[in-house]
Short mmCIF file of C-alpha atoms and ligand atoms in Angstrom, two decimals:
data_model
loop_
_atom_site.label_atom_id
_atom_site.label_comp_id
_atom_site.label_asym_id
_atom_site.label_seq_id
_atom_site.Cartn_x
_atom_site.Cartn_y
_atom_site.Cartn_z
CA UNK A 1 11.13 -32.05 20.03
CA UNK A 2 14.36 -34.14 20.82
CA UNK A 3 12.52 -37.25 19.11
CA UNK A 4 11.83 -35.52 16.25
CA UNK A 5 15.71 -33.85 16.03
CA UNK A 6 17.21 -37.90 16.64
CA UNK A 7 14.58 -38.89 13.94
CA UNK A 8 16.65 -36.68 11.50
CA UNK A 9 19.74 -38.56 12.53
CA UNK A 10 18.59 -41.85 12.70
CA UNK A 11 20.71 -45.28 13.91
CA UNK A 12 22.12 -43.13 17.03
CA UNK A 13 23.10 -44.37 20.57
CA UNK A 14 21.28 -42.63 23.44
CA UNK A 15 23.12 -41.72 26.76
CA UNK A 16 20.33 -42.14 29.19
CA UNK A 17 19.95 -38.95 31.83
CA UNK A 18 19.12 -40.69 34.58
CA UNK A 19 22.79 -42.68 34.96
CA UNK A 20 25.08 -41.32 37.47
CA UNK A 21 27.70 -38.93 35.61
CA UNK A 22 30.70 -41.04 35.69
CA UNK A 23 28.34 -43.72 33.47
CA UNK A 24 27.19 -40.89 31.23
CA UNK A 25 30.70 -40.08 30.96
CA UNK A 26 31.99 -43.51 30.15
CA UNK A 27 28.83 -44.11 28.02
CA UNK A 28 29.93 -41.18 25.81
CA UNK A 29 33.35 -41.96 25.29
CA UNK A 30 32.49 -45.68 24.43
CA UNK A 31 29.37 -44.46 21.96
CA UNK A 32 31.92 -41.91 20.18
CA UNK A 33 34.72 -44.36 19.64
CA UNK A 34 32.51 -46.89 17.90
CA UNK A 35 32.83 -46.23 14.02
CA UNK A 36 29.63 -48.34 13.59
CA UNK A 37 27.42 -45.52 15.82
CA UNK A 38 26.61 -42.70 13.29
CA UNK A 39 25.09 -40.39 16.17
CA UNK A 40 25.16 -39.94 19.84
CA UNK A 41 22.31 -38.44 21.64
CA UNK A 42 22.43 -36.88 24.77
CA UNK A 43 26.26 -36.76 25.11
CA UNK A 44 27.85 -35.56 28.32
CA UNK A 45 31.16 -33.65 28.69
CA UNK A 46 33.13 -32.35 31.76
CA UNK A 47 36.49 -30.04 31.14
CA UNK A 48 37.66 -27.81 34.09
CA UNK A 49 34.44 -28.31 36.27
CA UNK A 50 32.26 -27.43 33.21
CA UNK A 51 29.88 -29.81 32.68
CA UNK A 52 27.62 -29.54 29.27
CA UNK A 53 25.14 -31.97 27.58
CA UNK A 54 25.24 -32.33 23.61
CA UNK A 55 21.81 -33.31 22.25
CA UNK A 56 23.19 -34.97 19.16
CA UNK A 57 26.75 -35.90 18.43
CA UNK A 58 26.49 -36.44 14.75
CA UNK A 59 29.73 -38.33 13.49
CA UNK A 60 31.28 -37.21 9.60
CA UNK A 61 34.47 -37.68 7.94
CA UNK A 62 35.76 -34.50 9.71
CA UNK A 63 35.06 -35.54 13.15
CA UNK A 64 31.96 -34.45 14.88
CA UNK A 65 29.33 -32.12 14.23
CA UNK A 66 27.49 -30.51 17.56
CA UNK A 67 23.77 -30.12 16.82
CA UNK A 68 21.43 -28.61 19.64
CA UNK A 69 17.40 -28.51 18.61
CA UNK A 70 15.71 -25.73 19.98
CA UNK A 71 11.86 -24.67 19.83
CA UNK A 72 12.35 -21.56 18.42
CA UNK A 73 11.53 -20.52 14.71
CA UNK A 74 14.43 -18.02 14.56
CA UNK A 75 18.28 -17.99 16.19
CA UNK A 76 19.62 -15.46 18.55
CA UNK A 77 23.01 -14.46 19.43
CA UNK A 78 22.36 -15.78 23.01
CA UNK A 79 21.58 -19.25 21.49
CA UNK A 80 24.38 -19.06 19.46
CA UNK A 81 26.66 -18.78 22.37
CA UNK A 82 24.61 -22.03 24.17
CA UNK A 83 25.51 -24.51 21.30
CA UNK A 84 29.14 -22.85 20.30
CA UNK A 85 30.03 -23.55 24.64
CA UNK A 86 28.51 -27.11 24.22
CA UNK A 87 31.16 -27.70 21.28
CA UNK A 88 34.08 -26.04 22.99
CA UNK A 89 34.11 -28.26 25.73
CA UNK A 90 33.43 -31.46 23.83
CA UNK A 91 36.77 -30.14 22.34
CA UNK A 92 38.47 -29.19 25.51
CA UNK A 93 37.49 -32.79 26.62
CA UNK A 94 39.25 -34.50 23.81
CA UNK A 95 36.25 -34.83 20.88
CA UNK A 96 37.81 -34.01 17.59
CA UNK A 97 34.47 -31.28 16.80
CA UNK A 98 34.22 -30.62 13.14
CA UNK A 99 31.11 -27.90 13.50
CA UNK A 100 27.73 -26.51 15.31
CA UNK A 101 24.43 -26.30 14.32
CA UNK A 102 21.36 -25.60 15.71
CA UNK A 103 17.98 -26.99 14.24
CA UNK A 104 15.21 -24.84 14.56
CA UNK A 105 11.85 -24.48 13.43
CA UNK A 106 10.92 -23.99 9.86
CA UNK A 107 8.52 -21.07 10.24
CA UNK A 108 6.57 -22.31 7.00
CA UNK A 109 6.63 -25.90 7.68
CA UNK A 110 2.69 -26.98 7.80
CA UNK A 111 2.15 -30.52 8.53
CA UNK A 112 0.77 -32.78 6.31
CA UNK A 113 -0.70 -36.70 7.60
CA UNK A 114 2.38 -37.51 8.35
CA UNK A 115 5.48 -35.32 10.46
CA UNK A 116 7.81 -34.50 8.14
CA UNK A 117 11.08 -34.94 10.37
CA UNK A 118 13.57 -33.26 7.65
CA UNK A 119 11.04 -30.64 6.18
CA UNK A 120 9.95 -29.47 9.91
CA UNK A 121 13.88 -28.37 10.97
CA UNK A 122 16.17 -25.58 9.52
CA UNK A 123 20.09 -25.91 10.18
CA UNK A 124 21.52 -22.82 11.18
CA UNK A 125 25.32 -22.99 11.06
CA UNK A 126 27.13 -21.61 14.37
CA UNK A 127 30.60 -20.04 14.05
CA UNK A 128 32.68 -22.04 16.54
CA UNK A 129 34.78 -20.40 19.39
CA UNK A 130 37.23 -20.09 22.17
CA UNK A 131 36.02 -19.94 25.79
CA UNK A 132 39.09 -20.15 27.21
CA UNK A 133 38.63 -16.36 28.34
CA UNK A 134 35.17 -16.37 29.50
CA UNK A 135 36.40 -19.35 31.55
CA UNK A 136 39.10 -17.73 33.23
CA UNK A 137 36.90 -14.83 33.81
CA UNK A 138 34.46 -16.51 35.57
CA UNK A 139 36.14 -18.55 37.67
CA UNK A 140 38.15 -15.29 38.48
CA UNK A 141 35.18 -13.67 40.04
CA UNK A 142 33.68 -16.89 41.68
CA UNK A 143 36.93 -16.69 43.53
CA UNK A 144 36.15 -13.18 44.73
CA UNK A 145 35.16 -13.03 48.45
CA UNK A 146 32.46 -10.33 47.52
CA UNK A 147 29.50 -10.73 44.55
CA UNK A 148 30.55 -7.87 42.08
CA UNK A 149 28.95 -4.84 41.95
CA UNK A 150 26.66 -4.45 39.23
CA UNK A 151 23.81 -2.25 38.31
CA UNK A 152 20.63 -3.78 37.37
CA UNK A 153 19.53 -3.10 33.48
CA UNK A 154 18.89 -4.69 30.18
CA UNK A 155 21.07 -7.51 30.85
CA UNK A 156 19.07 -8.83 33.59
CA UNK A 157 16.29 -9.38 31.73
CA UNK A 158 17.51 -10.41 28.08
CA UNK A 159 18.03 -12.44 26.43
CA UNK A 160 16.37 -14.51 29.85
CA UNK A 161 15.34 -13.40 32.71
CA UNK A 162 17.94 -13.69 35.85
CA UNK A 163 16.83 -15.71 38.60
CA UNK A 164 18.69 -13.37 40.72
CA UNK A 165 16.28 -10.84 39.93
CA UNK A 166 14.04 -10.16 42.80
CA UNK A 167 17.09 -10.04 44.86
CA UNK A 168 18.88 -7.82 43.19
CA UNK A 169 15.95 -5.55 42.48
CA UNK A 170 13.34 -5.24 45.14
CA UNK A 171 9.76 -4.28 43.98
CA UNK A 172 9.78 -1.12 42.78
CA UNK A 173 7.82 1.44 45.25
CA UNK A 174 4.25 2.81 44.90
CA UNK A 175 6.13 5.94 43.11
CA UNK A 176 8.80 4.71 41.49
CA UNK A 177 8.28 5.79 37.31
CA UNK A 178 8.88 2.59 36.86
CA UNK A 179 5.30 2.02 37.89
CA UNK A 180 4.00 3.55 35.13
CA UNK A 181 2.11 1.94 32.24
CA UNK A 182 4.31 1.53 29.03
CA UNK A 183 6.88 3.43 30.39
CA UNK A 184 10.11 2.92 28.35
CA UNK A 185 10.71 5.92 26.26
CA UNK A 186 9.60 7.78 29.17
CA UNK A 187 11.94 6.32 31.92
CA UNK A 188 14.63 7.36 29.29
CA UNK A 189 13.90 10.63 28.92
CA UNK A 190 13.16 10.68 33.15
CA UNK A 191 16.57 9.16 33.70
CA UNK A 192 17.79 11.89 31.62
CA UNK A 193 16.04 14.46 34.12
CA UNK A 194 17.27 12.39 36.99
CA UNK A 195 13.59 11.73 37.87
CA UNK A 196 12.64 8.44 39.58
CA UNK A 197 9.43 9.34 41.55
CA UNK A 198 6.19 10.75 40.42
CA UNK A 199 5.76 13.20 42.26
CA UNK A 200 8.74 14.96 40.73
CA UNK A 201 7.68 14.79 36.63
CA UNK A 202 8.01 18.31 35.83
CA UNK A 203 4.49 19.11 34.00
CA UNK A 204 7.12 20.23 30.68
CA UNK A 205 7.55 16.23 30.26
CA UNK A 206 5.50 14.60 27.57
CA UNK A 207 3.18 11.28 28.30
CA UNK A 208 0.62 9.70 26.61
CA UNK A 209 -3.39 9.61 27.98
CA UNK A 210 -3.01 6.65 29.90
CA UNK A 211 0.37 7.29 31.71
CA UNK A 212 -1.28 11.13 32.60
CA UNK A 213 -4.09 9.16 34.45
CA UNK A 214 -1.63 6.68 36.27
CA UNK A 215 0.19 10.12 37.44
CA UNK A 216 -3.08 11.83 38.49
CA UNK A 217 -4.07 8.51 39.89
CA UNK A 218 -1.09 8.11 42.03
CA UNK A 219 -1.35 11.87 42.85
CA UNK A 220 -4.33 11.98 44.16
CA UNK A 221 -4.75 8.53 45.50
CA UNK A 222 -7.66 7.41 43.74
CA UNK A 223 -9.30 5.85 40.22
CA UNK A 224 -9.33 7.45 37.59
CA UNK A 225 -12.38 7.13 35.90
CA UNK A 226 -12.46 9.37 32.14
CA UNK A 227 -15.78 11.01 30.99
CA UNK A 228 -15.71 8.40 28.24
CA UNK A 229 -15.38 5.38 30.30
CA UNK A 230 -19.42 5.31 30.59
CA UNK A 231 -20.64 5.81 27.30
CA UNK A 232 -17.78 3.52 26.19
CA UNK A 233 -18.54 0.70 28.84
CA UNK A 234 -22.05 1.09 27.56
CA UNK A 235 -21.71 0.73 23.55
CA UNK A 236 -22.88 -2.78 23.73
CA UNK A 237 -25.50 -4.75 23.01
CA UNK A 238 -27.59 -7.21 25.20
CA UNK A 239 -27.29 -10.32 25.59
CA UNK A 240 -23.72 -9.40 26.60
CA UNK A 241 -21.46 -12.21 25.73
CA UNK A 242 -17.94 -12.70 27.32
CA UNK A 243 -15.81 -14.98 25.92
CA UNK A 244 -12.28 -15.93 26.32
CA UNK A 245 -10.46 -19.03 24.83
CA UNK A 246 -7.38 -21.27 25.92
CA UNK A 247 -5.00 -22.49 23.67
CA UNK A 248 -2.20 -25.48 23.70
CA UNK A 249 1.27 -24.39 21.57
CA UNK A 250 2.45 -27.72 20.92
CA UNK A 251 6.24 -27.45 19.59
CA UNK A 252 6.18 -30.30 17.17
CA UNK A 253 3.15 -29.96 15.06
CA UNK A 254 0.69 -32.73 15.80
CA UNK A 255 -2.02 -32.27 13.83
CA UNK A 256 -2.18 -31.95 9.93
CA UNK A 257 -2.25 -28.15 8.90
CA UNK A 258 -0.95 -27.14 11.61
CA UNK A 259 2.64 -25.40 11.89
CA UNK A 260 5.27 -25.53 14.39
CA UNK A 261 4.58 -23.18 18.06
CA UNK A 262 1.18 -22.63 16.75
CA UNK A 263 -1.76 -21.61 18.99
CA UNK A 264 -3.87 -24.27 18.69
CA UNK A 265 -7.46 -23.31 20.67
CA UNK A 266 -8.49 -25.90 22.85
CA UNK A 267 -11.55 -24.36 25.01
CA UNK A 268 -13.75 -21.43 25.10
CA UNK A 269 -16.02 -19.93 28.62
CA UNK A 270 -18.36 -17.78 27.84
CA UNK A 271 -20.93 -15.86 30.62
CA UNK A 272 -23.90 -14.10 28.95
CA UNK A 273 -25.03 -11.34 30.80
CA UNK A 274 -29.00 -10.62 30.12
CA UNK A 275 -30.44 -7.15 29.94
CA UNK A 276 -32.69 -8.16 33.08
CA UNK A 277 -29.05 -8.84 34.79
CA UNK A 278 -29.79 -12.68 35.32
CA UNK A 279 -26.27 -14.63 34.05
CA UNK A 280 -25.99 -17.56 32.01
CA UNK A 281 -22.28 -19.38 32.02
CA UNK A 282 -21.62 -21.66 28.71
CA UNK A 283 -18.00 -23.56 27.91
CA UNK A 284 -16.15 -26.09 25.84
CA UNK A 285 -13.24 -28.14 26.52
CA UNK A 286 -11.82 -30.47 24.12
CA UNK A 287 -10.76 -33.23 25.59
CA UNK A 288 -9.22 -35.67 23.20
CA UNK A 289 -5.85 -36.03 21.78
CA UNK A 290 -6.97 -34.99 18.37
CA UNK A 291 -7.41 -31.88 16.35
CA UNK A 292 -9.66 -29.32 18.54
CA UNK A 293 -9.71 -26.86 15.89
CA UNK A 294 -13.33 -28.25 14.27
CA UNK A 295 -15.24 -29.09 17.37
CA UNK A 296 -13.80 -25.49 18.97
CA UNK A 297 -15.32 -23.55 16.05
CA UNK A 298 -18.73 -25.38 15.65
CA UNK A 299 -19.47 -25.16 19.42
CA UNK A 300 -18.27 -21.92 19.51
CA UNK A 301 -20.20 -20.60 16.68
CA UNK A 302 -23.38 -22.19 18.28
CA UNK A 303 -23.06 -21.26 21.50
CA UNK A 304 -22.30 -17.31 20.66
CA UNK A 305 -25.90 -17.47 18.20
CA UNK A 306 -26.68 -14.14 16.10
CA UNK A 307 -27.51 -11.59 18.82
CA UNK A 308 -25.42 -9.21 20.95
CA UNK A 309 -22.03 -8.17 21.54
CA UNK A 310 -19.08 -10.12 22.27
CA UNK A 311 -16.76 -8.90 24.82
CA UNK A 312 -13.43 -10.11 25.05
CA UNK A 313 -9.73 -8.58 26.91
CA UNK A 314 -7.12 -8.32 24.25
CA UNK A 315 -6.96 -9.02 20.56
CA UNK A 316 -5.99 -12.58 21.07
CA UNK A 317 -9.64 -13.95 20.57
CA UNK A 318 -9.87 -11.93 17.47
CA UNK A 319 -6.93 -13.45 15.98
CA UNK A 320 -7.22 -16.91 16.70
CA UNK A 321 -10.53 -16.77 15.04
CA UNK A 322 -8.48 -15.49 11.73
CA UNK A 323 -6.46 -18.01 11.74
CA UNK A 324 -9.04 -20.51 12.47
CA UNK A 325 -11.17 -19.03 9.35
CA UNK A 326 -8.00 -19.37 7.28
CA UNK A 327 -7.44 -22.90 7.78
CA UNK A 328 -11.22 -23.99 8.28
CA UNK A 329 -12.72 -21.52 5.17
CA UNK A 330 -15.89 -23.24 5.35
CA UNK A 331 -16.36 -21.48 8.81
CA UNK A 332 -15.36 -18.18 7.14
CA UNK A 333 -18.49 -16.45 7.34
CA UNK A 334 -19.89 -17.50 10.40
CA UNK A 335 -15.96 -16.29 12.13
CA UNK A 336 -16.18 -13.20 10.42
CA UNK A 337 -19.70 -12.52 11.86
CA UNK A 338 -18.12 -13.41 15.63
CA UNK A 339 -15.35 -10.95 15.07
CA UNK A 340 -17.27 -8.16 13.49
CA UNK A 341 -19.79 -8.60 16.46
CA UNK A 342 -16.52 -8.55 19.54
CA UNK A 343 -15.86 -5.28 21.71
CA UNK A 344 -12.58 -5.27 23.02
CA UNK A 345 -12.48 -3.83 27.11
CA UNK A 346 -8.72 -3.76 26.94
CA UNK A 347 -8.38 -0.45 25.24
CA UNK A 348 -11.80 0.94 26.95
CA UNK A 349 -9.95 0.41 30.08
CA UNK A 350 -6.69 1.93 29.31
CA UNK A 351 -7.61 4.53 27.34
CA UNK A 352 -10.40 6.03 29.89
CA UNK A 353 -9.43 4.34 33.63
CA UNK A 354 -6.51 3.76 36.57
CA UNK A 355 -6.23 2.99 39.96
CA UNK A 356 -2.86 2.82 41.57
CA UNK A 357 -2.79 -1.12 42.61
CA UNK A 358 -2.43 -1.78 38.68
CA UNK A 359 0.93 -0.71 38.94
CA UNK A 360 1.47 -0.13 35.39
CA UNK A 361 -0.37 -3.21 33.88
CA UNK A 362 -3.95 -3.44 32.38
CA UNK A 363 -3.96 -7.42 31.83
CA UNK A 364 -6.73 -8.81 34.04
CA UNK A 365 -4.56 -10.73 36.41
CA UNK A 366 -3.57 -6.91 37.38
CA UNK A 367 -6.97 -4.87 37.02
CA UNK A 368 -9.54 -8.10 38.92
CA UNK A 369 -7.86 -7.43 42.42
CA UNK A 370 -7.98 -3.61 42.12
CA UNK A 371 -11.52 -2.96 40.89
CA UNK A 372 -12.68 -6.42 42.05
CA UNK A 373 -10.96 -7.94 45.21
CA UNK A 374 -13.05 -10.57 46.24
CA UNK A 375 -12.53 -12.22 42.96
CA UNK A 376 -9.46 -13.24 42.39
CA UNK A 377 -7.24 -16.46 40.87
CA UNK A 378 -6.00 -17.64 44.37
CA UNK A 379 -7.98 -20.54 44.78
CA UNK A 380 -7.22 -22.12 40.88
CA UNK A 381 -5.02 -24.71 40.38
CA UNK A 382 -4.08 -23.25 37.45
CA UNK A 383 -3.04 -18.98 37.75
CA UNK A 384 -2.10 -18.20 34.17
CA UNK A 385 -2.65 -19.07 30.15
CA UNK A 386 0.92 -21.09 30.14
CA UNK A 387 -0.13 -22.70 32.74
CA UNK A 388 -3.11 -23.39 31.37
CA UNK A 389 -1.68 -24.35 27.96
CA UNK A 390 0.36 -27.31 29.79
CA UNK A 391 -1.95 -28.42 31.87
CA UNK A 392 -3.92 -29.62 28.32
CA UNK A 393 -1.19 -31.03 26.70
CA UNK A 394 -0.62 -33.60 29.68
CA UNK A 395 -4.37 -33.84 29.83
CA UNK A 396 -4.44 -35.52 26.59
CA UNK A 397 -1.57 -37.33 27.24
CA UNK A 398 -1.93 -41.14 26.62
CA UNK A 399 -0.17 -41.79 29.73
CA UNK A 400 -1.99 -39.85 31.93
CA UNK A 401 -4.11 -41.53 34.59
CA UNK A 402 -7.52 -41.27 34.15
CA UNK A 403 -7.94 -39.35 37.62
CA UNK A 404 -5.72 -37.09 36.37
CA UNK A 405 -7.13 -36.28 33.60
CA UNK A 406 -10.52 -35.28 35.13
CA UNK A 407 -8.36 -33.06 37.59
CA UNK A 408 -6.90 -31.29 35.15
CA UNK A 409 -10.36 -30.94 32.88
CA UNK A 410 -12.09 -29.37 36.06
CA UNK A 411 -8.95 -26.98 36.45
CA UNK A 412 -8.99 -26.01 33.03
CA UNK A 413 -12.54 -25.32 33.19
CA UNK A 414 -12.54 -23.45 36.65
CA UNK A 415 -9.74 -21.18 34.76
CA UNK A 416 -11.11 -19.99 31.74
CA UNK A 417 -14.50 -19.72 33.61
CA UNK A 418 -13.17 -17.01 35.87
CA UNK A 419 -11.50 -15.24 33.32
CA UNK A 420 -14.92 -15.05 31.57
CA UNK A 421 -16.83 -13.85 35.17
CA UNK A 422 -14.17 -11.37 35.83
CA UNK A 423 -14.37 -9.42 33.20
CA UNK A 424 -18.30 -9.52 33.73
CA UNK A 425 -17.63 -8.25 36.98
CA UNK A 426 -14.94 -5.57 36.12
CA UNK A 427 -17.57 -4.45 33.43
CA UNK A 428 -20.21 -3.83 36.38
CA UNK A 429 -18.18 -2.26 38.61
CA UNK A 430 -16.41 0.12 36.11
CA UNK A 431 -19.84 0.84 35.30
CA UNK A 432 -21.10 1.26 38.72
CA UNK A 433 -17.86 4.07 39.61
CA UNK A 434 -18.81 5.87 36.19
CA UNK A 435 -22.21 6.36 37.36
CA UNK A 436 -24.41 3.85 35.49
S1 SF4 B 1 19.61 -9.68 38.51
FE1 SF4 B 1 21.10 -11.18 37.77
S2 SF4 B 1 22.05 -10.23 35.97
FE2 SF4 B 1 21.01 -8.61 37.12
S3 SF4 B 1 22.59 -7.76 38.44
FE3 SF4 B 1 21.53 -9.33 39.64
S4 SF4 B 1 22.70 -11.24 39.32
FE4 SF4 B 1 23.38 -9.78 37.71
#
């Protein structure tokens, strides 16, 4: 991402992170007085104990502009604010600034052989401003002896999440609304009511199926397990396939047709349950530093064959299969027949079952240790999809060392593998409680 931003401004002088600040300071100053150096990357300023880092300096007639890339394919207010605070105290510290911008993503940018350094970045135009306020105001209540007093709401959580948060909020307890799944418009009209426990929803409130069962759940300290969990658990067809697939989001497209931030697949697991109850497990992991996309869709489409039902959690299989048939049409039947054939168990388990350790959520990492405890994602390496997702990328690094690499293969393996088993095992169990 910053390579491909200094590509657009080519000829600059970098300030190099790792020099103490007083260099990166004098390095600046020296880079932005020479007429001959069009652009300055990685500029540092310091004005009243502020201390902010410019990703490009680009010099014009008018003085400099400020121009912050950012992985994003749209701008925000809060980003805004980032890049318009880098500028102010450039100018606070004595750089004549003549603008802001911040590159971002082209949303329709689609790689072709080569990167496309000018066509791959929007410039979005950021009204400049005075901090001088803000300033005083914060330093103002960093003076205070006591932290200020301040509910916790919206603005801990957007537009990032405060690292003060567990601190300031303490788990919510076993009956707290809070707990409830997809709560929002219903905390709102409970606030309204006063009402932060369960136990106290008047029965004139309105909820939807699943929050009802997380109430009666909670109430009566058990599962909740709908007359339509079994038949539903039970409308598919052996041999029961479950697949889930991992997927890299490089920033920077590297691959031709590919787009910036897209989900590019990168390995599938797959355990195939037999009507006789023996288990198969199957899986792919591409391990190059090259397009995945083909070799993930022709193993894929061999290993699932013609026969039975393909379970997945979520619609994200679904829909990276889409997109794969869009950009890889010669696949397009053969995709459509894997989707057509997939049963979702998200929805089958919201819509018909609860048990009160979910605490609101239905993704796996939530509903393995409540229906399944002795399976679980403490012993991986890797605990979640991001996780996951980076743990590729530096896979196929060039750089990485070769042991390395075949660390981080087995880890991404052992991952998606238990994804696979655990909703195998969920299946059974749910199955088991609804009496089949
Ligand atoms: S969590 Fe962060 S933003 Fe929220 S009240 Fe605490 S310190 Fe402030």
């Amino acid at each position: 991402m910053r390579l491909a931003a200094h590509a657009r401004f080519p000829g600059g002088v970098a300030v190099p992170r790792s020099l103490p600040i007083e260099e990166r300071l004098a390095t600046t100053a020296a880079a932005l007085s020479d007429r001959d150096i069009p652009a300055v990357y990685d500029a540092l300023f310091v004005y009243a104990g502020v201390e902010v880092r410019a990703g490009v300096m680009a010099r014009t007639a008018a003085g400099f502009v400020v121009v912050e890339a950012r992985s994003l394919n749209s701008v925000g207010e809060e980003h805004e604010l980032d890049v318009a605070a880098v500028a102010w105290v450039a100018a606070q510290a004595g750089v004549k600034i003549a603008g802001a911008r911040i590159l971002h993503f082209d949303r329709d940018y689609v790689r072709g052989a080569e990167l496309d350094a000018d066509a791959l970045f929007v410039e979005w135009n950021v009204p400049l401003r005075d901090f001088s306020a803000d300033l005083s105001m914060l330093k103002a209540t960093a003076r205070e002896p006591e932290e200020p007093n301040v509910a916790v709401g919206q603005h801990c959580r957007h537009p990032r999440v405060c690292p003060w948060l567990e601190r300031c909020a303490p788990p919510a307890g076993l009956w707290s609304v809070t707990q409830l799944p997809a709560a929002g418009r219903l905390l709102h009209v409970l606030a309204e009511l006063a009402v932060d426990d369960v136990r106290g929803i008047p029965t004139s409130v309105r909820m939807n199926p699943s929050q009802q069962h997380a109430v009666w759940s909670l109430l009566n300290n058990r599962e909740y397990i709908g007359q339509a969990l079994l038949p539903a658990l039970r409308s598919v067809c052996f041999p029961i396939r479950f697949v889930d697939f991992e997927a890299a989001q490089p920033a920077v497209p590297r691959w031709p047709d590919t787009t910036p931030l897209e989900q590019i697949p990168t390995q599938w697991s797959m355990h195939v349950q037999h009507e006789g109850g023996q288990v198969e497990h199957f899986e792919f992991l591409h391990r190059e530093d090259s397009d995945p996309r083909r070799p993930f869709v022709e193993s894929l489409v061999a290993a699932v064959g013609g026969e039975g039902s393909i379970v997945v959690y979520g619609g994200s299989e679904a829909a990276t299969l889409r997109r794969l048939r869009d950009r890889l049409p010669e696949f397009g039947f053969d995709l459509d027949a894997v989707v057509t054939r997939m049963v979702d168990l998200l929805p089958i388990v919201r819509d018909h079952y609860y048990h009160p350790a979910l605490r609101g959520s239905f993704s796996m990492k939530a509903l393995l240790p409540a229906v399944c405890p002795e399976l679980n994602y403490d012993d991986l390496r890797l605990k979640g999809g991001e996780m996951a997702a980076r743990a590729w990328l530096r896979m196929v690094a060039p750089a990485t060392p070769h042991a390395e690499r075949k660390e981080l293969g087995a880890a991404l393996l052992n991952y998606c593998a238990r994804d696979t088993l655990a909703m195998l095992r969920v299946r059974e169990r749910l199955l088991a409680g609804a009496g089949g």
